[in-house]
Short mmCIF file of C-alpha atoms and ligand atoms in Angstrom, two decimals:
data_model
loop_
_atom_site.label_atom_id
_atom_site.label_comp_id
_atom_site.label_asym_id
_atom_site.label_seq_id
_atom_site.Cartn_x
_atom_site.Cartn_y
_atom_site.Cartn_z
CA MET A 1239 54.72 121.32 92.97
CA LYS A 1240 57.25 118.81 94.24
CA LYS A 1241 55.96 115.19 94.06
CA LYS A 1242 56.30 113.01 97.10
CA ILE A 1243 58.08 109.82 96.61
CA ILE A 1244 56.49 106.87 98.40
CA VAL A 1245 58.55 103.59 98.30
CA ALA A 1246 57.36 100.12 99.39
CA ASN A 1247 60.31 98.19 100.59
CA TRP A 1248 58.99 94.61 100.99
CA LYS A 1249 62.34 93.27 102.18
CA LEU A 1250 62.22 89.34 102.41
CA ASN A 1251 58.43 89.06 102.26
CA GLY A 1252 55.79 88.02 99.84
CA SER A 1253 54.58 85.12 97.76
CA ILE A 1254 53.08 84.88 94.26
CA LYS A 1255 49.67 84.85 95.81
CA SER A 1256 50.13 87.85 98.08
CA ILE A 1257 51.80 89.88 95.41
CA SER A 1258 49.04 89.20 92.79
CA TYR A 1259 46.43 90.27 95.30
CA PHE A 1260 48.42 93.40 96.31
CA LEU A 1261 48.92 94.49 92.64
CA SER A 1262 45.51 93.94 91.41
CA PHE A 1263 44.19 96.15 94.31
CA LEU A 1264 46.79 98.84 93.64
CA LYS A 1265 46.21 98.81 89.93
CA SER A 1266 42.55 99.52 90.39
CA LYS A 1267 43.27 102.72 92.43
CA ILE A 1268 46.60 103.85 91.04
CA PRO A 1269 45.51 106.18 88.18
CA LEU A 1270 43.96 108.33 90.76
CA TYR A 1271 46.90 108.60 93.15
CA SER A 1272 49.94 108.45 91.02
CA ARG A 1273 49.51 111.82 89.37
CA LYS A 1274 50.87 113.67 92.27
CA ASN A 1275 53.01 111.05 93.91
CA ILE A 1276 55.86 108.93 92.62
CA ILE A 1277 55.10 105.40 93.75
CA ILE A 1278 57.92 102.78 93.78
CA ILE A 1279 57.77 99.14 94.73
CA ALA A 1280 60.94 97.30 95.79
CA PRO A 1281 59.97 93.49 95.94
CA PRO A 1282 62.45 90.69 96.52
CA THR A 1283 64.59 90.08 93.43
CA VAL A 1284 62.72 86.90 92.48
CA PHE A 1285 59.38 88.81 92.09
CA LEU A 1286 60.78 91.91 90.18
CA GLU A 1287 59.64 90.73 86.73
CA ARG A 1288 56.24 89.65 88.01
CA VAL A 1289 55.72 93.11 89.53
CA TYR A 1290 57.10 94.89 86.45
CA LYS A 1291 54.59 93.02 84.21
CA ASN A 1292 51.82 94.36 86.33
CA ILE A 1293 52.92 97.97 86.65
CA ARG A 1294 54.28 98.50 83.20
CA ASN A 1295 52.58 101.50 81.59
CA THR A 1296 51.36 102.72 84.83
CA ASN A 1297 52.90 105.41 87.02
CA VAL A 1298 54.31 102.93 89.46
CA PHE A 1299 58.00 102.30 89.23
CA LEU A 1300 60.21 99.33 90.12
CA SER A 1301 63.14 99.28 92.53
CA ALA A 1302 65.72 96.55 93.30
CA GLN A 1303 66.58 96.06 97.00
CA ASN A 1304 70.17 95.38 96.22
CA ILE A 1305 72.73 94.72 93.46
CA ASP A 1306 76.15 93.08 93.44
CA VAL A 1307 79.36 94.98 93.21
CA ASN A 1308 80.17 93.27 89.95
CA ILE A 1309 78.41 93.70 86.63
CA ASN A 1310 78.90 90.06 85.51
CA GLY A 1311 81.19 87.01 85.93
CA ALA A 1312 81.79 84.14 88.35
CA PHE A 1313 79.81 85.39 91.36
CA THR A 1314 77.41 82.62 92.24
CA GLY A 1315 74.12 83.80 93.60
CA GLU A 1316 74.38 87.45 92.72
CA ASN A 1317 72.40 89.86 90.51
CA SER A 1318 73.89 92.74 88.71
CA VAL A 1319 72.65 96.26 87.94
CA LEU A 1320 72.79 95.47 84.24
CA MET A 1321 70.42 92.63 84.71
CA MET A 1322 68.15 94.80 86.83
CA LYS A 1323 68.02 97.44 84.23
CA ASP A 1324 67.30 94.68 81.58
CA ILE A 1325 64.12 93.58 83.37
CA GLY A 1326 62.76 97.27 84.00
CA VAL A 1327 64.26 98.30 87.30
CA GLN A 1328 64.64 102.06 87.56
CA TYR A 1329 65.67 102.55 91.13
CA VAL A 1330 68.03 100.56 93.48
CA ILE A 1331 68.07 100.76 97.23
CA LEU A 1332 71.55 100.99 98.57
CA GLY A 1333 73.16 101.14 102.00
CA HIS A 1334 70.14 99.90 103.85
CA SER A 1335 71.06 99.21 107.44
CA GLU A 1336 70.00 95.64 107.18
CA ARG A 1337 72.54 95.17 104.45
CA ARG A 1338 75.17 97.13 106.40
CA LEU A 1339 74.46 94.89 109.52
CA PHE A 1340 73.58 91.42 108.22
CA HIS A 1341 75.70 91.50 105.04
CA TYR A 1342 78.58 93.54 106.27
CA GLU A 1343 78.37 96.27 103.72
CA ASN A 1344 80.52 99.21 104.52
CA ASP A 1345 80.76 102.67 102.97
CA GLU A 1346 83.24 101.41 100.47
CA ILE A 1347 81.03 98.62 99.10
CA ILE A 1348 78.04 101.02 99.04
CA THR A 1349 80.11 103.60 97.16
CA LYS A 1350 81.02 100.98 94.44
CA LYS A 1351 77.33 100.02 94.08
CA PHE A 1352 76.38 103.67 93.89
CA GLY A 1353 78.75 104.14 91.06
CA LEU A 1354 77.28 101.24 89.17
CA VAL A 1355 73.78 102.49 89.50
CA LYS A 1356 74.74 105.92 88.33
CA LYS A 1357 76.67 104.51 85.37
CA LEU A 1358 73.58 102.80 84.06
CA ASN A 1359 71.47 105.89 84.59
CA LEU A 1360 69.32 104.29 87.28
CA VAL A 1361 68.46 106.17 90.40
CA PRO A 1362 69.96 105.19 93.78
CA ILE A 1363 67.91 105.24 96.87
CA LEU A 1364 70.71 105.83 99.36
CA CYS A 1365 69.86 104.92 102.93
CA ILE A 1366 71.73 106.71 105.67
CA GLY A 1367 71.11 106.77 109.48
CA GLU A 1368 72.46 106.48 112.91
CA THR A 1369 72.18 103.76 115.54
CA GLU A 1370 70.52 104.33 118.85
CA ILE A 1371 73.80 104.60 120.65
CA GLU A 1372 75.05 107.05 118.09
CA LYS A 1373 71.86 109.15 118.60
CA LYS A 1374 72.15 109.01 122.34
CA SER A 1375 75.78 110.22 122.28
CA ASN A 1376 74.75 113.12 119.94
CA GLN A 1377 76.58 111.74 116.94
CA THR A 1378 73.83 111.75 114.34
CA LYS A 1379 75.24 114.57 112.27
CA LYS A 1380 78.69 113.25 112.30
CA ILE A 1381 77.49 109.77 111.17
CA LEU A 1382 75.30 111.22 108.35
CA LYS A 1383 78.22 113.45 107.20
CA LYS A 1384 80.54 110.47 107.09
CA GLN A 1385 78.02 108.44 105.05
CA LEU A 1386 77.49 111.18 102.58
CA LYS A 1387 81.05 112.19 102.38
CA SER A 1388 82.08 108.72 101.31
CA ILE A 1389 79.99 109.18 98.16
CA LEU A 1390 81.00 112.90 97.61
CA THR A 1391 84.62 112.01 97.79
CA VAL A 1392 84.50 109.50 94.96
CA PHE A 1393 81.81 111.02 92.72
CA GLY A 1394 82.25 114.77 93.33
CA GLU A 1395 79.95 117.60 94.26
CA THR A 1396 77.20 116.63 91.90
CA ALA A 1397 76.92 113.08 93.15
CA PHE A 1398 73.54 113.54 94.78
CA ARG A 1399 71.73 114.83 91.67
CA ASN A 1400 69.14 112.44 90.49
CA THR A 1401 69.45 110.50 93.68
CA ILE A 1402 67.00 109.85 96.56
CA ILE A 1403 68.51 109.95 99.98
CA ALA A 1404 66.57 108.02 102.54
CA TYR A 1405 67.09 109.06 106.19
CA GLU A 1406 66.53 105.91 108.09
CA PRO A 1407 67.48 106.11 111.76
CA ILE A 1408 68.36 102.49 112.54
CA TRP A 1409 66.59 102.57 115.98
CA ALA A 1410 63.30 103.45 114.20
CA ILE A 1411 63.43 100.54 111.69
CA GLY A 1412 60.95 97.75 112.45
CA THR A 1413 60.59 98.85 116.11
CA GLY A 1414 57.20 100.54 115.96
CA VAL A 1415 58.95 103.65 117.35
CA SER A 1416 59.23 106.21 114.62
CA ALA A 1417 61.34 109.33 114.83
CA ASN A 1418 59.79 112.67 115.90
CA PRO A 1419 58.73 114.48 112.60
CA ASP A 1420 60.10 117.77 113.91
CA ASP A 1421 63.50 116.21 114.50
CA VAL A 1422 63.39 114.58 111.00
CA GLN A 1423 62.54 117.86 109.43
CA LEU A 1424 65.64 119.42 111.05
CA ILE A 1425 67.88 116.49 110.06
CA HIS A 1426 66.63 116.66 106.45
CA GLN A 1427 67.36 120.31 106.39
CA PHE A 1428 70.90 119.51 107.72
CA ILE A 1429 71.42 116.88 104.97
CA LYS A 1430 70.31 119.34 102.22
CA ASN A 1431 72.41 122.17 103.59
CA TYR A 1432 75.39 119.80 103.87
CA ILE A 1433 75.15 118.67 100.23
CA LYS A 1434 74.61 122.35 99.15
CA LYS A 1435 77.89 123.26 100.66
CA TYR A 1436 79.46 121.30 97.78
CA ASP A 1437 76.91 121.48 94.98
CA THR A 1438 75.19 124.46 93.53
CA ILE A 1439 71.92 122.54 93.10
CA SER A 1440 68.95 124.26 94.60
CA ALA A 1441 67.58 122.56 97.81
CA GLU A 1442 64.36 122.06 95.98
CA LYS A 1443 65.98 119.58 93.69
CA LEU A 1444 67.42 117.50 96.45
CA ILE A 1445 65.31 114.58 97.52
CA VAL A 1446 65.38 113.31 101.06
CA GLN A 1447 62.73 110.83 102.29
CA TYR A 1448 62.13 109.37 105.75
CA GLY A 1449 61.97 105.73 106.71
CA GLY A 1450 61.44 103.92 110.06
CA SER A 1451 58.15 102.61 111.41
CA VAL A 1452 56.00 104.70 109.10
CA ASN A 1453 52.29 103.77 108.94
CA SER A 1454 48.94 105.30 108.00
CA LEU A 1455 48.67 106.93 111.48
CA ASN A 1456 51.96 108.84 111.50
CA ALA A 1457 52.49 109.45 107.67
CA GLU A 1458 50.76 112.75 107.56
CA ASN A 1459 53.09 114.28 110.35
CA PHE A 1460 55.97 113.40 108.20
CA LEU A 1461 54.64 114.31 104.83
CA LYS A 1462 53.45 117.73 105.99
CA LYS A 1463 57.07 118.80 106.59
CA VAL A 1464 58.65 120.82 103.91
CA ASP A 1465 61.92 118.88 103.75
CA ILE A 1466 60.47 115.39 104.04
CA ASP A 1467 60.10 114.51 100.36
CA GLY A 1468 58.62 111.09 100.73
CA LEU A 1469 58.67 107.94 102.74
CA LEU A 1470 60.47 104.61 102.62
CA VAL A 1471 57.87 102.25 104.03
CA GLY A 1472 58.75 98.73 105.32
CA SER A 1473 56.20 96.54 107.10
CA ALA A 1474 53.17 98.86 106.43
CA SER A 1475 53.80 98.55 102.66
CA LEU A 1476 53.08 94.86 102.92
CA LYS A 1477 49.45 95.55 103.63
CA HIS A 1478 47.79 96.79 100.51
CA GLU A 1479 45.08 98.98 102.24
CA GLU A 1480 47.63 100.43 104.64
CA PHE A 1481 50.02 101.27 101.83
CA LEU A 1482 47.21 102.87 99.84
CA LYS A 1483 46.14 104.94 102.81
CA ILE A 1484 49.63 106.31 103.02
CA ILE A 1485 49.59 107.23 99.32
CA GLU A 1486 46.04 108.79 99.77
CA ILE A 1487 47.43 110.88 102.67
CA SER A 1488 50.22 112.23 100.56
CA ASP A 1489 47.84 113.00 97.88
CA ASN A 1490 45.67 115.00 100.15
CA ILE A 1491 48.64 116.94 101.47
CA LEU A 1492 49.71 117.87 97.96
CA GLN A 1493 46.18 118.68 97.06
CA LYS A 1494 46.09 121.34 99.71
CA LYS A 1495 49.37 123.03 98.58
P1 13P B 1735 59.71 99.60 108.79
O1 13P B 1735 58.82 100.63 108.14
O2 13P B 1735 59.19 98.30 108.89
O3 13P B 1735 60.24 100.18 110.10
O4 13P B 1735 61.00 99.53 107.88
C1 13P B 1735 61.62 100.74 107.36
C2 13P B 1735 62.56 100.33 106.41
O5 13P B 1735 63.62 99.79 106.66
C3 13P B 1735 62.40 100.75 105.02
O6 13P B 1735 63.49 100.54 104.11
#
């Protein structure tokens, strides 16, 4: 049975107090839920080690929200993938639309970072997605292909093995308006078929999760779909009970399979 991957992207939120509370709650429940799901937490960099100390030896894993394009050197204010690995990080979110928009990251920068993450045997969580204008002008597939192609061109047909692709339509992020699960299912199928044109990997081994205004009320409709392999959860992952509910929903769905 394919595990569902549920990622909490805390973005620029949290404090020592709120994180301690969240983790002690999660730790008391996690042995039950982490057998079927893969649960990953992506806190702000400054809290990574604190989270790691709490989740070590559990089935919850640690993700960075970003890394620099350099491994080390005179780059004031940055953090490298090497440092991330050193403190227990196993996954790295790349290409998030907030980084593309507010930090001017383009496909070239994202591709460089993708290479660094792969080189150190960590798992990239590569975010791709279209804007509202692109959706309305029927360009979703074209945009997704372009974003995937920039990785394929550099790293070859097996680039997406051991990678999580997160389909995050930009218009659905932080808006309270999630995408339609039927549409997402078709887009995930499209993404998998596109990659399979290059790679001989079975579709079963490709991982594509959805992100954008996911909460405990709509999670089931996404997770029930055969090609939605998990969720990348933003604001709902900040509330411990809400996040746990989403994991519980995933658990129930897997139970029925
Ligand atoms: P929201 O769940 O707050 O819409 O954020 C989604 C997201 O950007 C996850 O990376």
